[in-house]
Amino acid sequence: MWEKTQETVKFLKDKGFVNIDYGIILGTGLGNFTDNIDISIRVPYEEIPHFPVSTVSGHQGELIYGTVGKKKVLALRGRFHYYEGWSLQEATFPVRVMKYLGIDNLIVSNASGGVNANFKTGDVMLISDHINMMPEHPLRGANDERFGPRFVDMHEAYCKDMIVHMENVASKQNIKLQKGVYLALQGPTFETPAEYGMVRNLGADAVGMSTVPEVIVAKHMGMTIFGLSVITDLGIEGKVEEVSHEEVQKVAKTAEKKVGMLMTEFIKTY
Ligand code: HPA
């Protein structure tokens, strides 16, 4: 893994991916955040050595480099999910690459089902913490100390200071934000009403199929993380409705402008 990471990093550095302030993982329906980036380089995943290639429609596979204001960003347009068949080591490989490109700050985004009765579809939730219920762990197996320690502290997986900063950005823009705990399940099925109930009982506010493995790997390497989730459907007791990937993408798209404004201002000013 170490050697592969270094090879991929060299390939990207040679292409000009240098001096990056923020790595961004764009989740379902949020791929067009790239409209807010003044893009100077784009590379399809299939051209990048050792990169996985995503298989889900609505998850284009492209690495994008450019600027937002004066900040340099690298955006991962299209992420890798456990349910696609990747191991969690494979799915999180791009995060390893980000770190060794010199990136210390990671922004993650996703679409999720809300299980908090105060949530509405289209809400944006700042991820304050997570619950890992994935059936595999990206750090299982021999630990390579060059990446990070065997036992990883997770007491502040999501940077509190960044959350406060985003709350300030949102209040200046008059955008209402939610804040809560994201729980990751393997998918690809959406939850049954009983499972949404379980998610709530476990102490979460939203449920999805991604993000947590990436955050764990980023934390392993000492990165600082900020995450937000677009609530695309609701799994609230007695009111669970049919949900589809199309609906999830549609709702995420409607929130895209709001998310774009928030993230752009956040990146410019943090
Ligand atoms: N459950 C799991 N993943 C999701 C959901 C959901 O309700 N909505 C968007 N991604």
PDB file of C-alpha atoms and ligand atoms in Angstrom:
ATOM      1  CA  MET A   1       0.000   0.000   0.000  1.00  0.00           C
ATOM      2  CA  TRP A   2       2.836   2.401   0.919  1.00  0.00           C
ATOM      3  CA  GLU A   3       4.649   1.861  -2.400  1.00  0.00           C
ATOM      4  CA  LYS A   4       1.425   2.127  -4.421  1.00  0.00           C
ATOM      5  CA  THR A   5       0.541   5.350  -2.627  1.00  0.00           C
ATOM      6  CA  GLN A   6       3.967   6.843  -3.376  1.00  0.00           C
ATOM      7  CA  GLU A   7       3.717   5.865  -7.060  1.00  0.00           C
ATOM      8  CA  THR A   8       0.302   7.455  -7.431  1.00  0.00           C
ATOM      9  CA  VAL A   9       1.480  10.552  -5.575  1.00  0.00           C
ATOM     10  CA  LYS A  10       4.470  10.897  -7.896  1.00  0.00           C
ATOM     11  CA  PHE A  11       2.246  10.562 -10.969  1.00  0.00           C
ATOM     12  CA  LEU A  12      -0.064  13.312  -9.694  1.00  0.00           C
ATOM     13  CA  LYS A  13       2.757  15.615  -8.533  1.00  0.00           C
ATOM     14  CA  ASP A  14       4.310  15.338 -11.984  1.00  0.00           C
ATOM     15  CA  LYS A  15       0.942  16.427 -13.413  1.00  0.00           C
ATOM     16  CA  GLY A  16       1.029  19.534 -11.211  1.00  0.00           C
ATOM     17  CA  PHE A  17      -1.024  18.518  -8.165  1.00  0.00           C
ATOM     18  CA  VAL A  18       1.011  20.496  -5.612  1.00  0.00           C
ATOM     19  CA  ASN A  19       0.566  22.884  -2.653  1.00  0.00           C
ATOM     20  CA  ILE A  20      -3.007  21.819  -1.947  1.00  0.00           C
ATOM     21  CA  ASP A  21      -4.929  23.305   0.995  1.00  0.00           C
ATOM     22  CA  TYR A  22      -8.053  21.113   0.896  1.00  0.00           C
ATOM     23  CA  GLY A  23      -8.969  17.656  -0.282  1.00  0.00           C
ATOM     24  CA  ILE A  24     -12.689  17.332  -0.967  1.00  0.00           C
ATOM     25  CA  ILE A  25     -14.694  14.149  -1.445  1.00  0.00           C
ATOM     26  CA  LEU A  26     -17.884  14.934  -3.345  1.00  0.00           C
ATOM     27  CA  GLY A  27     -20.798  12.716  -2.448  1.00  0.00           C
ATOM     28  CA  THR A  28     -23.966  11.681  -4.259  1.00  0.00           C
ATOM     29  CA  GLY A  29     -25.458  14.484  -6.314  1.00  0.00           C
ATOM     30  CA  LEU A  30     -22.808  16.968  -5.182  1.00  0.00           C
ATOM     31  CA  GLY A  31     -20.414  16.365  -8.055  1.00  0.00           C
ATOM     32  CA  ASN A  32     -21.263  19.733  -9.559  1.00  0.00           C
ATOM     33  CA  PHE A  33     -19.576  21.533  -6.680  1.00  0.00           C
ATOM     34  CA  THR A  34     -16.745  21.498  -9.186  1.00  0.00           C
ATOM     35  CA  ASP A  35     -18.570  24.441 -10.872  1.00  0.00           C
ATOM     36  CA  ASN A  36     -17.296  26.502  -7.933  1.00  0.00           C
ATOM     37  CA  ILE A  37     -13.686  25.540  -8.622  1.00  0.00           C
ATOM     38  CA  ASP A  38     -11.495  27.410 -11.051  1.00  0.00           C
ATOM     39  CA  ILE A  39     -10.194  24.186 -12.577  1.00  0.00           C
ATOM     40  CA  SER A  40      -6.681  23.855 -13.937  1.00  0.00           C
ATOM     41  CA  ILE A  41      -6.249  20.060 -14.167  1.00  0.00           C
ATOM     42  CA  ARG A  42      -8.686  17.133 -14.435  1.00  0.00           C
ATOM     43  CA  VAL A  43      -7.668  13.503 -14.625  1.00  0.00           C
ATOM     44  CA  PRO A  44     -10.112  10.580 -15.072  1.00  0.00           C
ATOM     45  CA  TYR A  45      -9.583   7.849 -12.485  1.00  0.00           C
ATOM     46  CA  GLU A  46      -8.776   5.253 -15.132  1.00  0.00           C
ATOM     47  CA  GLU A  47      -5.619   7.201 -16.048  1.00  0.00           C
ATOM     48  CA  ILE A  48      -4.335   7.256 -12.454  1.00  0.00           C
ATOM     49  CA  PRO A  49      -2.094   4.358 -11.424  1.00  0.00           C
ATOM     50  CA  HIS A  50      -3.633   2.104  -8.727  1.00  0.00           C
ATOM     51  CA  PHE A  51      -6.850   4.138  -8.535  1.00  0.00           C
ATOM     52  CA  PRO A  52     -10.123   2.229  -8.268  1.00  0.00           C
ATOM     53  CA  VAL A  53     -12.788   3.154 -10.848  1.00  0.00           C
ATOM     54  CA  SER A  54     -16.316   3.789  -9.536  1.00  0.00           C
ATOM     55  CA  THR A  55     -19.234   1.832 -10.912  1.00  0.00           C
ATOM     56  CA  VAL A  56     -22.341   3.650  -9.632  1.00  0.00           C
ATOM     57  CA  SER A  57     -24.129   6.006 -12.013  1.00  0.00           C
ATOM     58  CA  GLY A  58     -24.160   9.524 -10.603  1.00  0.00           C
ATOM     59  CA  HIS A  59     -20.625   8.977  -9.277  1.00  0.00           C
ATOM     60  CA  GLN A  60     -18.364  10.218 -12.075  1.00  0.00           C
ATOM     61  CA  GLY A  61     -14.732   9.267 -11.601  1.00  0.00           C
ATOM     62  CA  GLU A  62     -12.461  12.247 -11.929  1.00  0.00           C
ATOM     63  CA  LEU A  63      -9.779  14.000  -9.911  1.00  0.00           C
ATOM     64  CA  ILE A  64      -9.976  17.761 -10.147  1.00  0.00           C
ATOM     65  CA  TYR A  65      -7.386  20.357  -9.203  1.00  0.00           C
ATOM     66  CA  GLY A  66      -7.930  24.081  -9.077  1.00  0.00           C
ATOM     67  CA  THR A  67      -8.580  27.067  -6.871  1.00  0.00           C
ATOM     68  CA  VAL A  68     -11.437  28.377  -4.755  1.00  0.00           C
ATOM     69  CA  GLY A  69     -10.553  32.001  -4.040  1.00  0.00           C
ATOM     70  CA  LYS A  70      -6.884  31.879  -3.074  1.00  0.00           C
ATOM     71  CA  LYS A  71      -7.033  28.273  -1.839  1.00  0.00           C
ATOM     72  CA  LYS A  72      -5.866  25.287  -3.831  1.00  0.00           C
ATOM     73  CA  VAL A  73      -8.182  22.304  -3.758  1.00  0.00           C
ATOM     74  CA  LEU A  74      -8.215  18.758  -4.989  1.00  0.00           C
ATOM     75  CA  ALA A  75     -11.683  17.311  -5.493  1.00  0.00           C
ATOM     76  CA  LEU A  76     -12.513  13.651  -5.774  1.00  0.00           C
ATOM     77  CA  ARG A  77     -15.538  13.551  -8.027  1.00  0.00           C
ATOM     78  CA  GLY A  78     -16.893  10.075  -7.437  1.00  0.00           C
ATOM     79  CA  ARG A  79     -16.077   7.937  -4.422  1.00  0.00           C
ATOM     80  CA  PHE A  80     -15.727   4.223  -3.762  1.00  0.00           C
ATOM     81  CA  HIS A  81     -18.216   2.302  -1.670  1.00  0.00           C
ATOM     82  CA  TYR A  82     -17.953  -0.962   0.206  1.00  0.00           C
ATOM     83  CA  TYR A  83     -21.169  -2.197  -1.473  1.00  0.00           C
ATOM     84  CA  GLU A  84     -19.496  -1.974  -4.883  1.00  0.00           C
ATOM     85  CA  GLY A  85     -17.208  -4.787  -3.790  1.00  0.00           C
ATOM     86  CA  TRP A  86     -14.099  -2.795  -2.881  1.00  0.00           C
ATOM     87  CA  SER A  87     -12.325  -3.683   0.304  1.00  0.00           C
ATOM     88  CA  LEU A  88     -12.213  -0.702   2.637  1.00  0.00           C
ATOM     89  CA  GLN A  89      -8.447  -0.452   2.036  1.00  0.00           C
ATOM     90  CA  GLU A  90      -9.161  -0.038  -1.674  1.00  0.00           C
ATOM     91  CA  ALA A  91     -12.090   2.321  -1.150  1.00  0.00           C
ATOM     92  CA  THR A  92      -9.971   4.648   0.994  1.00  0.00           C
ATOM     93  CA  PHE A  93      -6.837   4.580  -1.183  1.00  0.00           C
ATOM     94  CA  PRO A  94      -7.529   8.091  -2.572  1.00  0.00           C
ATOM     95  CA  VAL A  95      -7.411   9.486   0.976  1.00  0.00           C
ATOM     96  CA  ARG A  96      -3.952   7.958   1.456  1.00  0.00           C
ATOM     97  CA  VAL A  97      -2.905   9.635  -1.778  1.00  0.00           C
ATOM     98  CA  MET A  98      -4.301  12.990  -0.655  1.00  0.00           C
ATOM     99  CA  LYS A  99      -2.242  12.938   2.537  1.00  0.00           C
ATOM    100  CA  TYR A 100       1.019  12.244   0.692  1.00  0.00           C
ATOM    101  CA  LEU A 101       0.248  14.952  -1.829  1.00  0.00           C
ATOM    102  CA  GLY A 102       0.671  17.126   1.259  1.00  0.00           C
ATOM    103  CA  ILE A 103      -3.004  17.693   2.087  1.00  0.00           C
ATOM    104  CA  ASP A 104      -3.812  18.155   5.782  1.00  0.00           C
ATOM    105  CA  ASN A 105      -7.474  19.162   5.562  1.00  0.00           C
ATOM    106  CA  LEU A 106     -10.182  16.856   4.289  1.00  0.00           C
ATOM    107  CA  ILE A 107     -13.769  17.855   3.509  1.00  0.00           C
ATOM    108  CA  VAL A 108     -16.214  14.977   3.097  1.00  0.00           C
ATOM    109  CA  SER A 109     -19.779  15.153   1.850  1.00  0.00           C
ATOM    110  CA  ASN A 110     -22.546  12.669   1.298  1.00  0.00           C
ATOM    111  CA  ALA A 111     -26.281  12.115   0.990  1.00  0.00           C
ATOM    112  CA  SER A 112     -28.055  10.428   3.868  1.00  0.00           C
ATOM    113  CA  GLY A 113     -31.383   9.426   5.315  1.00  0.00           C
ATOM    114  CA  GLY A 114     -32.497  11.553   8.244  1.00  0.00           C
ATOM    115  CA  VAL A 115     -33.790   9.792  11.350  1.00  0.00           C
ATOM    116  CA  ASN A 116     -34.096  12.892  13.530  1.00  0.00           C
ATOM    117  CA  ALA A 117     -37.728  14.076  13.624  1.00  0.00           C
ATOM    118  CA  ASN A 118     -36.598  17.722  13.358  1.00  0.00           C
ATOM    119  CA  PHE A 119     -35.032  17.121   9.947  1.00  0.00           C
ATOM    120  CA  LYS A 120     -36.562  17.836   6.535  1.00  0.00           C
ATOM    121  CA  THR A 121     -35.423  16.581   3.158  1.00  0.00           C
ATOM    122  CA  GLY A 122     -32.980  19.023   1.570  1.00  0.00           C
ATOM    123  CA  ASP A 123     -31.514  19.983   4.958  1.00  0.00           C
ATOM    124  CA  VAL A 124     -27.745  20.187   5.272  1.00  0.00           C
ATOM    125  CA  MET A 125     -26.353  18.493   8.382  1.00  0.00           C
ATOM    126  CA  LEU A 126     -22.898  19.225   9.740  1.00  0.00           C
ATOM    127  CA  ILE A 127     -21.414  15.925  10.833  1.00  0.00           C
ATOM    128  CA  SER A 128     -20.447  16.332  14.481  1.00  0.00           C
ATOM    129  CA  ASP A 129     -19.505  12.683  15.012  1.00  0.00           C
ATOM    130  CA  HIS A 130     -20.058   9.255  13.537  1.00  0.00           C
ATOM    131  CA  ILE A 131     -20.938   5.680  14.441  1.00  0.00           C
ATOM    132  CA  ASN A 132     -19.077   3.024  12.499  1.00  0.00           C
ATOM    133  CA  MET A 133     -21.378   0.092  11.706  1.00  0.00           C
ATOM    134  CA  MET A 134     -19.585  -1.045   8.569  1.00  0.00           C
ATOM    135  CA  PRO A 135     -18.864  -4.792   8.568  1.00  0.00           C
ATOM    136  CA  GLU A 136     -15.184  -4.285   7.758  1.00  0.00           C
ATOM    137  CA  HIS A 137     -12.551  -1.864   9.062  1.00  0.00           C
ATOM    138  CA  PRO A 138     -10.076  -0.016   6.821  1.00  0.00           C
ATOM    139  CA  LEU A 139      -7.316  -0.377   9.431  1.00  0.00           C
ATOM    140  CA  ARG A 140      -7.737  -4.123  10.021  1.00  0.00           C
ATOM    141  CA  GLY A 141      -4.534  -6.063   9.444  1.00  0.00           C
ATOM    142  CA  ALA A 142      -0.870  -5.286   9.961  1.00  0.00           C
ATOM    143  CA  ASN A 143      -0.380  -1.603  10.693  1.00  0.00           C
ATOM    144  CA  ASP A 144       2.116   0.362   8.604  1.00  0.00           C
ATOM    145  CA  GLU A 145       3.534   2.897  11.072  1.00  0.00           C
ATOM    146  CA  ARG A 146       4.587   5.122   8.171  1.00  0.00           C
ATOM    147  CA  PHE A 147       0.895   5.937   7.709  1.00  0.00           C
ATOM    148  CA  GLY A 148      -0.030   6.224  11.362  1.00  0.00           C
ATOM    149  CA  PRO A 149      -0.384   4.467  14.721  1.00  0.00           C
ATOM    150  CA  ARG A 150      -1.975   1.076  15.407  1.00  0.00           C
ATOM    151  CA  PHE A 151      -4.609   2.541  17.750  1.00  0.00           C
ATOM    152  CA  VAL A 152      -6.159   5.739  16.496  1.00  0.00           C
ATOM    153  CA  ASP A 153      -7.697   8.360  18.735  1.00  0.00           C
ATOM    154  CA  MET A 154     -11.174   9.348  17.512  1.00  0.00           C
ATOM    155  CA  HIS A 155     -12.243  11.731  20.280  1.00  0.00           C
ATOM    156  CA  GLU A 156     -12.574  14.596  17.806  1.00  0.00           C
ATOM    157  CA  ALA A 157     -12.910  12.961  14.419  1.00  0.00           C
ATOM    158  CA  TYR A 158     -14.634  16.059  13.033  1.00  0.00           C
ATOM    159  CA  CYS A 159     -12.824  19.315  13.770  1.00  0.00           C
ATOM    160  CA  LYS A 160     -14.878  21.396  16.229  1.00  0.00           C
ATOM    161  CA  ASP A 161     -13.251  24.603  15.095  1.00  0.00           C
ATOM    162  CA  MET A 162     -14.255  23.968  11.482  1.00  0.00           C
ATOM    163  CA  ILE A 163     -17.836  23.230  12.570  1.00  0.00           C
ATOM    164  CA  VAL A 164     -17.997  26.583  14.383  1.00  0.00           C
ATOM    165  CA  HIS A 165     -16.565  28.302  11.327  1.00  0.00           C
ATOM    166  CA  MET A 166     -19.179  26.721   9.060  1.00  0.00           C
ATOM    167  CA  GLU A 167     -21.947  27.716  11.477  1.00  0.00           C
ATOM    168  CA  ASN A 168     -20.746  31.312  11.191  1.00  0.00           C
ATOM    169  CA  VAL A 169     -20.606  31.105   7.397  1.00  0.00           C
ATOM    170  CA  ALA A 170     -24.167  29.732   7.295  1.00  0.00           C
ATOM    171  CA  SER A 171     -25.585  32.338   9.629  1.00  0.00           C
ATOM    172  CA  LYS A 172     -24.055  35.124   7.492  1.00  0.00           C
ATOM    173  CA  GLN A 173     -25.682  33.548   4.429  1.00  0.00           C
ATOM    174  CA  ASN A 174     -28.985  33.021   6.274  1.00  0.00           C
ATOM    175  CA  ILE A 175     -28.833  29.288   5.694  1.00  0.00           C
ATOM    176  CA  LYS A 176     -30.242  27.006   8.351  1.00  0.00           C
ATOM    177  CA  LEU A 177     -28.016  24.060   9.207  1.00  0.00           C
ATOM    178  CA  GLN A 178     -28.616  20.891  11.147  1.00  0.00           C
ATOM    179  CA  LYS A 179     -25.909  19.175  13.148  1.00  0.00           C
ATOM    180  CA  GLY A 180     -25.697  15.550  14.134  1.00  0.00           C
ATOM    181  CA  VAL A 181     -24.257  12.078  14.156  1.00  0.00           C
ATOM    182  CA  TYR A 182     -23.839  10.079  10.932  1.00  0.00           C
ATOM    183  CA  LEU A 183     -24.065   6.299  11.088  1.00  0.00           C
ATOM    184  CA  ALA A 184     -22.613   4.167   8.300  1.00  0.00           C
ATOM    185  CA  LEU A 185     -24.158   0.882   7.169  1.00  0.00           C
ATOM    186  CA  GLN A 186     -22.859  -1.206   4.289  1.00  0.00           C
ATOM    187  CA  GLY A 187     -25.861  -0.837   1.960  1.00  0.00           C
ATOM    188  CA  PRO A 188     -26.716  -1.139  -0.866  1.00  0.00           C
ATOM    189  CA  THR A 189     -30.256  -1.597   0.452  1.00  0.00           C
ATOM    190  CA  PHE A 190     -31.894   1.420   1.999  1.00  0.00           C
ATOM    191  CA  GLU A 191     -33.153   0.722   5.501  1.00  0.00           C
ATOM    192  CA  THR A 192     -36.335  -0.989   6.573  1.00  0.00           C
ATOM    193  CA  PRO A 193     -38.494   1.016   9.006  1.00  0.00           C
ATOM    194  CA  ALA A 194     -37.171  -1.182  11.816  1.00  0.00           C
ATOM    195  CA  GLU A 195     -33.578  -0.456  10.756  1.00  0.00           C
ATOM    196  CA  TYR A 196     -34.180   3.307  10.642  1.00  0.00           C
ATOM    197  CA  GLY A 197     -35.587   2.905  14.160  1.00  0.00           C
ATOM    198  CA  MET A 198     -32.448   1.040  15.212  1.00  0.00           C
ATOM    199  CA  VAL A 199     -30.242   3.787  13.755  1.00  0.00           C
ATOM    200  CA  ARG A 200     -32.123   6.366  15.810  1.00  0.00           C
ATOM    201  CA  ASN A 201     -31.962   4.238  18.938  1.00  0.00           C
ATOM    202  CA  LEU A 202     -28.221   3.860  18.491  1.00  0.00           C
ATOM    203  CA  GLY A 203     -27.902   7.626  18.818  1.00  0.00           C
ATOM    204  CA  ALA A 204     -27.555   8.785  15.222  1.00  0.00           C
ATOM    205  CA  ASP A 205     -29.328  11.546  13.291  1.00  0.00           C
ATOM    206  CA  ALA A 206     -28.635  10.318   9.778  1.00  0.00           C
ATOM    207  CA  VAL A 207     -27.662   7.086   8.023  1.00  0.00           C
ATOM    208  CA  GLY A 208     -25.676   6.440   4.869  1.00  0.00           C
ATOM    209  CA  MET A 209     -23.337   4.053   3.093  1.00  0.00           C
ATOM    210  CA  SER A 210     -20.042   5.948   2.935  1.00  0.00           C
ATOM    211  CA  THR A 211     -17.712   8.516   4.517  1.00  0.00           C
ATOM    212  CA  VAL A 212     -16.857   6.777   7.816  1.00  0.00           C
ATOM    213  CA  PRO A 213     -14.062   4.594   6.338  1.00  0.00           C
ATOM    214  CA  GLU A 214     -12.524   7.651   4.646  1.00  0.00           C
ATOM    215  CA  VAL A 215     -12.664   9.648   7.875  1.00  0.00           C
ATOM    216  CA  ILE A 216     -11.035   6.798   9.823  1.00  0.00           C
ATOM    217  CA  VAL A 217      -8.175   6.558   7.327  1.00  0.00           C
ATOM    218  CA  ALA A 218      -7.731  10.338   7.280  1.00  0.00           C
ATOM    219  CA  LYS A 219      -7.611  10.357  11.067  1.00  0.00           C
ATOM    220  CA  HIS A 220      -5.066   7.508  11.016  1.00  0.00           C
ATOM    221  CA  MET A 221      -2.768   9.845   9.099  1.00  0.00           C
ATOM    222  CA  GLY A 222      -3.465  12.853  11.327  1.00  0.00           C
ATOM    223  CA  MET A 223      -5.627  14.839   8.918  1.00  0.00           C
ATOM    224  CA  THR A 224      -8.169  17.446  10.045  1.00  0.00           C
ATOM    225  CA  ILE A 225     -11.687  16.660   8.880  1.00  0.00           C
ATOM    226  CA  PHE A 226     -14.873  18.522   8.155  1.00  0.00           C
ATOM    227  CA  GLY A 227     -18.011  16.774   6.928  1.00  0.00           C
ATOM    228  CA  LEU A 228     -21.474  17.614   5.770  1.00  0.00           C
ATOM    229  CA  SER A 229     -24.428  15.512   4.744  1.00  0.00           C
ATOM    230  CA  VAL A 230     -27.457  16.363   2.620  1.00  0.00           C
ATOM    231  CA  ILE A 231     -30.597  14.793   4.057  1.00  0.00           C
ATOM    232  CA  THR A 232     -32.245  13.335   0.967  1.00  0.00           C
ATOM    233  CA  ASP A 233     -34.977  11.214   2.562  1.00  0.00           C
ATOM    234  CA  LEU A 234     -36.437  10.557   5.977  1.00  0.00           C
ATOM    235  CA  GLY A 235     -36.564   7.397   8.030  1.00  0.00           C
ATOM    236  CA  ILE A 236     -38.718   8.690  10.847  1.00  0.00           C
ATOM    237  CA  GLU A 237     -40.885   6.359  12.868  1.00  0.00           C
ATOM    238  CA  GLY A 238     -44.336   5.885  11.385  1.00  0.00           C
ATOM    239  CA  LYS A 239     -43.448   8.006   8.346  1.00  0.00           C
ATOM    240  CA  VAL A 240     -40.942   5.953   6.392  1.00  0.00           C
ATOM    241  CA  GLU A 241     -41.581   6.361   2.674  1.00  0.00           C
ATOM    242  CA  GLU A 242     -40.280   4.695  -0.448  1.00  0.00           C
ATOM    243  CA  VAL A 243     -36.802   5.857  -1.420  1.00  0.00           C
ATOM    244  CA  SER A 244     -34.781   5.380  -4.599  1.00  0.00           C
ATOM    245  CA  HIS A 245     -31.321   6.318  -5.828  1.00  0.00           C
ATOM    246  CA  GLU A 246     -32.988   8.678  -8.336  1.00  0.00           C
ATOM    247  CA  GLU A 247     -34.873  10.465  -5.566  1.00  0.00           C
ATOM    248  CA  VAL A 248     -31.696  10.708  -3.465  1.00  0.00           C
ATOM    249  CA  GLN A 249     -29.849  12.258  -6.413  1.00  0.00           C
ATOM    250  CA  LYS A 250     -32.714  14.633  -7.170  1.00  0.00           C
ATOM    251  CA  VAL A 251     -32.910  15.979  -3.618  1.00  0.00           C
ATOM    252  CA  ALA A 252     -29.111  16.202  -3.333  1.00  0.00           C
ATOM    253  CA  LYS A 253     -29.128  18.229  -6.566  1.00  0.00           C
ATOM    254  CA  THR A 254     -31.670  20.694  -5.206  1.00  0.00           C
ATOM    255  CA  ALA A 255     -29.375  21.291  -2.225  1.00  0.00           C
ATOM    256  CA  GLU A 256     -26.320  21.647  -4.442  1.00  0.00           C
ATOM    257  CA  LYS A 257     -26.465  25.430  -4.787  1.00  0.00           C
ATOM    258  CA  LYS A 258     -26.760  25.899  -1.020  1.00  0.00           C
ATOM    259  CA  VAL A 259     -23.925  23.433  -0.353  1.00  0.00           C
ATOM    260  CA  GLY A 260     -21.818  25.124  -3.033  1.00  0.00           C
ATOM    261  CA  MET A 261     -22.254  28.550  -1.434  1.00  0.00           C
ATOM    262  CA  LEU A 262     -21.446  27.213   2.017  1.00  0.00           C
ATOM    263  CA  MET A 263     -18.389  25.230   0.978  1.00  0.00           C
ATOM    264  CA  THR A 264     -16.999  28.000  -1.225  1.00  0.00           C
ATOM    265  CA  GLU A 265     -17.181  30.577   1.537  1.00  0.00           C
ATOM    266  CA  PHE A 266     -15.860  28.091   4.096  1.00  0.00           C
ATOM    267  CA  ILE A 267     -12.816  27.259   1.979  1.00  0.00           C
ATOM    268  CA  LYS A 268     -12.104  30.907   1.187  1.00  0.00           C
ATOM    269  CA  THR A 269     -12.258  32.026   4.787  1.00  0.00           C
ATOM    270  CA  TYR A 270     -11.116  29.185   7.063  1.00  0.00           C
TER     271      TYR A 270
HETATM  272  N1  HPA B   1     -30.081   5.240   3.856  1.00  0.00           N
HETATM  273  C1  HPA B   1     -28.847   4.919   3.496  1.00  0.00           C
HETATM  274  N2  HPA B   1     -28.142   5.636   2.641  1.00  0.00           N
HETATM  275  C2  HPA B   1     -28.700   6.728   2.125  1.00  0.00           C
HETATM  276  C3  HPA B   1     -29.989   7.107   2.459  1.00  0.00           C
HETATM  277  C4  HPA B   1     -30.721   6.308   3.362  1.00  0.00           C
HETATM  278  O1  HPA B   1     -31.884   6.584   3.700  1.00  0.00           O
HETATM  279  N3  HPA B   1     -30.256   8.246   1.771  1.00  0.00           N
HETATM  280  C5  HPA B   1     -29.163   8.542   1.056  1.00  0.00           C
HETATM  281  N4  HPA B   1     -28.215   7.631   1.269  1.00  0.00           N
END
